[in-house]
Coordinates of N, CA and C in Angstrom, one line a residue:
M1 N 40.3 121.5 60.9 CA 40.2 120.4 60.0 C 39.5 120.9 58.7
L2 N 40.0 120.6 57.6 CA 39.5 121.0 56.3 C 39.0 119.8 55.5
L3 N 37.8 119.9 55.1 CA 37.2 118.8 54.3 C 36.8 119.4 52.9
H4 N 37.5 118.8 51.9 CA 37.2 119.2 50.5 C 36.0 118.3 50.1
C5 N 34.9 119.0 49.8 CA 33.7 118.2 49.4 C 33.5 118.2 47.9
T6 N 33.0 117.0 47.5 CA 32.7 116.9 46.1 C 31.4 117.7 45.8
R7 N 31.1 117.9 44.5 CA 29.9 118.7 44.2 C 28.6 118.0 44.8
K8 N 28.5 116.7 44.7 CA 27.4 116.0 45.2 C 27.2 116.2 46.7
L9 N 28.3 116.2 47.4 CA 28.2 116.4 48.9 C 27.9 117.9 49.2
A10 N 28.6 118.8 48.4 CA 28.4 120.2 48.6 C 27.0 120.6 48.5
A11 N 26.2 120.0 47.6 CA 24.8 120.3 47.4 C 24.0 120.0 48.6
K12 N 24.4 119.1 49.5 CA 23.7 118.7 50.7 C 24.1 119.5 51.9
M13 N 25.3 120.2 51.8 CA 25.8 120.9 53.0 C 25.2 122.3 53.1
P14 N 25.0 122.7 54.4 CA 24.4 124.0 54.6 C 25.3 125.2 54.3
A15 N 26.6 125.0 54.6 CA 27.6 126.1 54.3 C 28.9 125.5 53.8
I16 N 29.3 126.0 52.7 CA 30.6 125.5 52.1 C 31.2 126.7 51.4
S17 N 32.5 126.8 51.6 CA 33.2 128.0 51.0 C 33.4 127.7 49.5
S18 N 33.1 128.8 48.7 CA 33.3 128.7 47.2 C 34.7 128.9 46.9
A19 N 35.5 129.5 47.7 CA 36.9 129.7 47.5 C 37.7 128.7 48.2
P20 N 38.9 128.2 47.7 CA 39.7 127.2 48.3 C 40.2 127.8 49.7
L21 N 40.1 126.9 50.7 CA 40.6 127.3 52.0 C 42.0 126.7 52.3
V22 N 42.7 127.2 53.3 CA 44.0 126.7 53.6 C 43.9 125.9 54.9
E23 N 44.5 124.7 54.9 CA 44.4 123.8 56.0 C 45.3 124.3 57.1
K24 N 44.8 124.3 58.4 CA 45.6 124.8 59.5 C 46.0 123.7 60.5
S25 N 45.4 122.5 60.3 CA 45.6 121.4 61.2 C 47.0 120.7 60.8
P26 N 47.8 120.4 61.8 CA 49.0 119.7 61.5 C 48.8 118.3 60.9
L27 N 47.6 117.8 61.0 CA 47.3 116.4 60.5 C 47.0 116.5 59.0
G28 N 46.7 117.6 58.4 CA 46.4 117.7 57.0 C 44.9 117.7 56.7
S29 N 44.6 117.9 55.5 CA 43.2 118.0 55.0 C 42.6 116.6 54.5
W30 N 41.3 116.6 54.3 CA 40.6 115.4 53.9 C 39.7 115.7 52.8
H31 N 39.3 114.7 52.0 CA 38.3 114.8 51.0 C 37.0 114.0 51.5
A32 N 35.9 114.5 51.1 CA 34.6 113.8 51.4 C 33.7 113.7 50.2
N33 N 33.1 112.5 50.0 CA 32.3 112.3 48.8 C 31.0 111.6 49.3
L34 N 29.9 112.1 48.7 CA 28.6 111.5 49.0 C 28.4 110.3 48.0
V35 N 28.1 109.1 48.6 CA 27.9 107.9 47.8 C 26.6 107.2 48.2
Q36 N 26.0 106.5 47.3 CA 24.8 105.8 47.5 C 25.2 104.3 47.7
V37 N 24.8 103.7 48.8 CA 25.0 102.3 49.0 C 23.7 101.7 49.6
K38 N 23.2 100.7 48.9 CA 21.9 100.1 49.3 C 20.8 101.1 49.5
H39 N 20.8 102.0 48.6 CA 19.7 103.1 48.6 C 19.8 104.0 49.8
R40 N 21.0 104.1 50.3 CA 21.2 105.0 51.5 C 22.3 106.0 51.2
Q41 N 22.2 107.2 51.7 CA 23.2 108.2 51.5 C 24.3 107.9 52.5
C42 N 25.5 107.9 52.0 CA 26.7 107.6 52.8 C 27.8 108.6 52.4
V43 N 28.8 108.8 53.3 CA 29.9 109.6 53.0 C 31.2 108.8 53.2
L44 N 32.1 108.9 52.2 CA 33.4 108.3 52.3 C 34.4 109.5 52.5
F45 N 35.2 109.4 53.5 CA 36.3 110.4 53.8 C 37.6 109.8 53.4
C46 N 38.5 110.6 52.9 CA 39.9 110.2 52.6 C 40.9 111.3 52.9
H47 N 41.9 110.9 53.7 CA 42.9 111.8 54.1 C 43.8 112.1 52.9
D48 N 44.1 113.3 52.6 CA 44.7 113.7 51.3 C 46.1 113.0 51.2
L49 N 46.9 113.0 52.2 CA 48.3 112.5 52.1 C 48.5 111.0 52.4
T50 N 47.7 110.5 53.3 CA 47.9 109.1 53.7 C 46.9 108.2 53.1
R51 N 45.9 108.7 52.5 CA 44.8 107.9 51.9 C 44.0 107.1 52.9
Y52 N 44.1 107.5 54.2 CA 43.4 106.9 55.3 C 41.9 107.1 55.0
M53 N 41.1 106.1 55.0 CA 39.6 106.2 54.7 C 38.7 105.9 55.9
L54 N 37.6 106.6 55.9 CA 36.5 106.4 56.8 C 35.2 106.4 56.0
F55 N 34.3 105.5 56.5 CA 33.0 105.4 55.9 C 31.9 105.6 56.9
V56 N 30.9 106.4 56.5 CA 29.8 106.7 57.4 C 28.5 106.5 56.6
P57 N 27.7 105.5 57.0 CA 26.5 105.1 56.3 C 25.3 105.8 56.8
G58 N 24.2 105.8 56.0 CA 22.9 106.2 56.4 C 22.7 107.6 56.9
L59 N 23.2 108.5 56.2 CA 23.0 109.9 56.6 C 21.7 110.5 56.1
K60 N 21.1 111.3 56.9 CA 19.9 112.0 56.5 C 20.2 113.5 56.6
K61 N 19.2 114.3 56.2 CA 19.4 115.8 56.0 C 20.0 116.4 57.3
P62 N 19.5 116.1 58.5 CA 20.1 116.8 59.7 C 21.6 116.4 59.9
H63 N 22.0 115.3 59.5 CA 23.4 114.8 59.7 C 24.3 115.7 58.9
F64 N 23.9 116.2 57.8 CA 24.8 117.0 57.0 C 25.2 118.4 57.6
E65 N 24.3 118.8 58.5 CA 24.6 120.1 59.2 C 25.6 119.8 60.3
D66 N 25.8 118.6 60.7 CA 26.7 118.2 61.8 C 27.8 117.3 61.3
L67 N 28.1 117.4 60.0 CA 29.1 116.5 59.4 C 30.5 116.6 60.0
G68 N 30.9 117.8 60.4 CA 32.2 117.9 61.0 C 32.3 117.1 62.3
R69 N 31.3 117.2 63.2 CA 31.3 116.4 64.4 C 31.3 114.9 64.1
I70 N 30.5 114.5 63.2 CA 30.3 113.1 62.8 C 31.7 112.6 62.4
F71 N 32.3 113.3 61.5 CA 33.7 112.9 61.0 C 34.6 112.8 62.2
R72 N 34.7 113.8 63.0 CA 35.6 113.8 64.2 C 35.4 112.5 65.0
D73 N 34.1 112.2 65.3 CA 33.8 111.0 66.2 C 34.3 109.7 65.5
V74 N 34.0 109.6 64.2 CA 34.4 108.3 63.5 C 35.9 108.2 63.4
F75 N 36.5 109.3 63.1 CA 38.0 109.3 63.0 C 38.7 108.9 64.3
L76 N 38.2 109.6 65.4 CA 38.8 109.2 66.7 C 38.5 107.8 67.1
M77 N 37.3 107.3 66.8 CA 36.9 105.9 67.1 C 37.8 105.0 66.3
S78 N 38.2 105.3 65.1 CA 39.0 104.5 64.3 C 40.4 104.4 64.9
L79 N 40.9 105.6 65.4 CA 42.2 105.6 66.1 C 42.2 104.8 67.4
V80 N 41.1 104.8 68.1 CA 41.0 104.0 69.3 C 41.2 102.5 69.0
S81 N 40.6 102.1 67.8 CA 40.7 100.7 67.4 C 42.1 100.3 67.1
H82 N 43.0 101.3 66.9 CA 44.4 101.0 66.7 C 45.2 100.9 68.0
G83 N 44.5 101.2 69.1 CA 45.2 101.0 70.4 C 45.9 102.3 70.9
L84 N 45.5 103.5 70.3 CA 46.1 104.7 70.8 C 45.6 105.0 72.2
T85 N 46.5 105.7 73.0 CA 46.1 106.0 74.4 C 45.2 107.2 74.4
D86 N 44.5 107.4 75.5 CA 43.5 108.5 75.6 C 44.2 109.8 75.5
A87 N 45.4 109.9 76.0 CA 46.2 111.2 75.8 C 46.5 111.5 74.4
K88 N 46.8 110.5 73.6 CA 47.1 110.7 72.2 C 45.8 111.1 71.4
I89 N 44.7 110.4 71.8 CA 43.4 110.7 71.2 C 43.0 112.1 71.4
M90 N 43.3 112.6 72.7 CA 42.9 114.0 73.0 C 43.8 115.0 72.2
R91 N 45.1 114.6 72.0 CA 45.9 115.5 71.2 C 45.4 115.6 69.8
V92 N 45.0 114.4 69.2 CA 44.5 114.4 67.9 C 43.3 115.3 67.8
S93 N 42.4 115.1 68.7 CA 41.1 115.9 68.7 C 41.4 117.4 68.7
L94 N 42.4 117.8 69.6 CA 42.7 119.2 69.6 C 43.4 119.7 68.3
A95 N 44.2 118.8 67.7 CA 44.9 119.2 66.5 C 44.0 119.3 65.3
L96 N 42.8 118.6 65.3 CA 41.9 118.7 64.2 C 41.3 120.1 64.1
G97 N 41.1 120.8 65.2 CA 40.5 122.1 65.1 C 39.1 122.1 64.6
P98 N 38.5 123.3 64.4 CA 37.1 123.4 64.0 C 37.0 123.0 62.5
P99 N 35.8 122.4 62.1 CA 35.6 122.0 60.8 C 35.4 123.2 59.8
A100 N 36.0 123.0 58.6 CA 35.8 123.9 57.5 C 35.6 123.1 56.2
F101 N 34.8 123.6 55.3 CA 34.4 122.9 54.1 C 34.6 123.8 52.9
D102 N 35.2 123.2 51.9 CA 35.3 123.9 50.6 C 35.1 122.8 49.5
G103 N 35.1 123.3 48.2 CA 34.9 122.4 47.1 C 36.1 122.2 46.3
N104 N 37.3 122.4 46.8 CA 38.6 122.3 46.1 C 39.0 120.8 46.2
T105 N 38.7 120.0 45.2 CA 39.0 118.6 45.2 C 40.2 118.3 44.3
N106 N 40.8 117.2 44.6 CA 42.0 116.7 43.9 C 41.7 115.4 43.2
R107 N 42.0 115.3 41.9 CA 41.7 114.1 41.1 C 42.4 112.8 41.6
S108 N 43.6 113.0 42.1 CA 44.3 111.8 42.6 C 43.6 111.2 43.8
V109 N 43.2 112.1 44.7 CA 42.5 111.6 45.9 C 41.1 111.0 45.6
L110 N 40.4 111.7 44.6 CA 39.1 111.1 44.2 C 39.3 109.8 43.5
G111 N 40.3 109.6 42.8 CA 40.6 108.3 42.2 C 40.8 107.2 43.2
A112 N 41.6 107.5 44.3 CA 41.8 106.6 45.4 C 40.5 106.3 46.1
M113 N 39.6 107.2 46.2 CA 38.3 107.0 46.8 C 37.4 106.1 46.0
N114 N 37.5 106.3 44.6 CA 36.7 105.4 43.8 C 37.2 103.9 43.9
I115 N 38.5 103.7 44.0 CA 39.0 102.3 44.2 C 38.5 101.8 45.5
A116 N 38.7 102.6 46.6 CA 38.3 102.2 47.9 C 36.8 101.9 47.9
M117 N 36.0 102.6 47.2 CA 34.5 102.4 47.2 C 34.2 101.0 46.6
Q118 N 34.9 100.7 45.5 CA 34.7 99.4 44.9 C 35.1 98.3 45.9
D119 N 36.2 98.4 46.6 CA 36.6 97.4 47.6 C 35.6 97.4 48.8
L120 N 35.1 98.5 49.2 CA 34.1 98.6 50.3 C 32.8 97.9 49.9
E121 N 32.4 98.0 48.6 CA 31.1 97.3 48.2 C 31.3 95.8 48.3
G122 N 32.4 95.3 48.1 CA 32.7 93.9 48.3 C 32.6 93.5 49.8
Y123 N 33.1 94.4 50.7 CA 33.0 94.2 52.1 C 31.6 94.2 52.6
L124 N 30.7 95.1 52.0 CA 29.4 95.3 52.5 C 28.4 94.2 51.9
V125 N 28.8 93.4 51.0 CA 27.9 92.4 50.4 C 27.3 91.5 51.5
T126 N 28.1 91.1 52.5 CA 27.7 90.2 53.6 C 26.8 91.0 54.6
C127 N 26.7 92.3 54.5 CA 26.0 93.1 55.5 C 24.5 93.0 55.3
Q128 N 23.8 92.6 56.3 CA 22.3 92.6 56.2 C 21.7 94.0 56.3
D129 N 22.1 94.7 57.3 CA 21.6 96.1 57.5 C 22.8 97.0 57.5
L130 N 22.8 97.9 56.5 CA 24.0 98.9 56.4 C 24.2 99.7 57.6
L131 N 23.1 100.0 58.3 CA 23.2 100.9 59.5 C 23.8 100.1 60.7
E132 N 24.0 98.8 60.6 CA 24.5 98.1 61.8 C 26.0 97.7 61.6
I133 N 26.6 98.2 60.5 CA 28.0 97.8 60.3 C 28.9 98.4 61.4
D134 N 30.0 97.8 61.6 CA 31.0 98.3 62.6 C 31.8 99.3 61.8
L135 N 31.7 100.6 62.2 CA 32.4 101.6 61.5 C 34.0 101.5 61.6
A136 N 34.4 101.1 62.8 CA 35.8 100.9 63.0 C 36.3 99.7 62.2
G137 N 35.5 98.6 62.1 CA 35.8 97.5 61.2 C 35.9 97.9 59.8
A138 N 35.0 98.7 59.3 CA 35.1 99.2 57.9 C 36.3 100.0 57.7
A139 N 36.7 100.9 58.7 CA 37.9 101.7 58.5 C 39.1 100.8 58.5
L140 N 39.2 99.8 59.4 CA 40.3 98.8 59.4 C 40.4 98.1 58.0
Y141 N 39.3 97.7 57.5 CA 39.2 97.0 56.2 C 39.8 97.9 55.1
L142 N 39.4 99.2 55.1 CA 39.8 100.1 54.0 C 41.3 100.5 54.1
N143 N 41.8 100.5 55.3 CA 43.1 101.0 55.5 C 44.2 100.0 55.7
E144 N 43.9 98.7 55.8 CA 44.9 97.7 55.8 C 45.1 97.0 54.5
R145 N 45.2 97.9 53.5 CA 45.5 97.4 52.1 C 46.5 98.5 51.5
P146 N 47.4 98.1 50.7 CA 48.3 99.1 50.1 C 47.6 99.9 49.1
T147 N 48.0 101.1 49.0 CA 47.4 102.0 48.0 C 48.5 102.9 47.4
S148 N 48.3 103.4 46.2 CA 49.3 104.1 45.5 C 49.0 105.6 45.6
V149 N 50.0 106.4 45.9 CA 49.9 107.9 46.0 C 51.0 108.4 45.0
Q150 N 50.5 108.9 43.9 CA 51.4 109.4 42.8 C 52.6 108.5 42.5
G151 N 52.3 107.2 42.3 CA 53.3 106.2 42.0 C 54.0 105.5 43.1
N152 N 53.8 106.0 44.3 CA 54.4 105.3 45.5 C 53.4 104.5 46.3
W153 N 53.8 103.3 46.6 CA 52.9 102.4 47.4 C 53.0 102.7 48.9
I154 N 51.9 102.9 49.5 CA 51.9 103.1 51.0 C 50.8 102.3 51.7
W155 N 51.0 102.2 53.0 CA 50.0 101.5 53.8 C 49.3 102.6 54.6
P156 N 48.0 102.9 54.3 CA 47.3 104.1 55.0 C 47.4 104.1 56.5
T157 N 47.1 102.9 57.1 CA 47.1 102.9 58.6 C 48.5 103.3 59.1
Q158 N 49.6 102.8 58.6 CA 50.9 103.1 59.1 C 51.2 104.6 58.9
E159 N 50.8 105.1 57.7 CA 51.1 106.5 57.4 C 50.3 107.4 58.4
M160 N 49.1 107.1 58.6 CA 48.3 107.9 59.6 C 48.8 107.8 61.0
L161 N 49.2 106.6 61.4 CA 49.7 106.5 62.8 C 51.1 107.2 62.9
D162 N 51.9 107.3 61.9 CA 53.1 108.0 61.9 C 52.8 109.5 62.0
R163 N 51.8 110.0 61.3 CA 51.4 111.4 61.5 C 50.9 111.8 62.9
V164 N 50.1 110.8 63.4 CA 49.6 111.0 64.8 C 50.7 111.0 65.8
A165 N 51.7 110.1 65.6 CA 52.8 110.0 66.5 C 53.6 111.3 66.5
A166 N 53.7 112.0 65.4 CA 54.5 113.2 65.3 C 53.8 114.4 66.0
L167 N 52.6 114.2 66.5 CA 52.0 115.4 67.2 C 52.6 115.6 68.6

């Protein structure tokens, strides 16, 4: 699994490749951005091709050393919320492979992440404590809306489920 990190996030990471890496997972690569929400460090993840989003709030310094595992856990949890079987979840987990991080970002993906972050801020207004939000619910909220990828409108959840089904 390859995570393209923004400069803000790369500054927090213990090890990140300065050279662009090649994705080896059949699911494709992701982008990750460090954002501040309610004075807390959070990370927004976006799948490069499907624009499937994940949100992880309240990260502290030790969490950045284990960001690959945190991402994997939240991603698999979001897929469980879509009703995937245990066998399919295990296949996805194996397909992700070991985490790798680089700083090779794409402006189109970052633009989609900025729009998603604006939508997410509206979702989080009703939240009393950011650390108590339902991560699967936030993922469902972010992915059950149409988004544009280079002029084509897609539904992120359906696109991701199609990729998972192809494994």
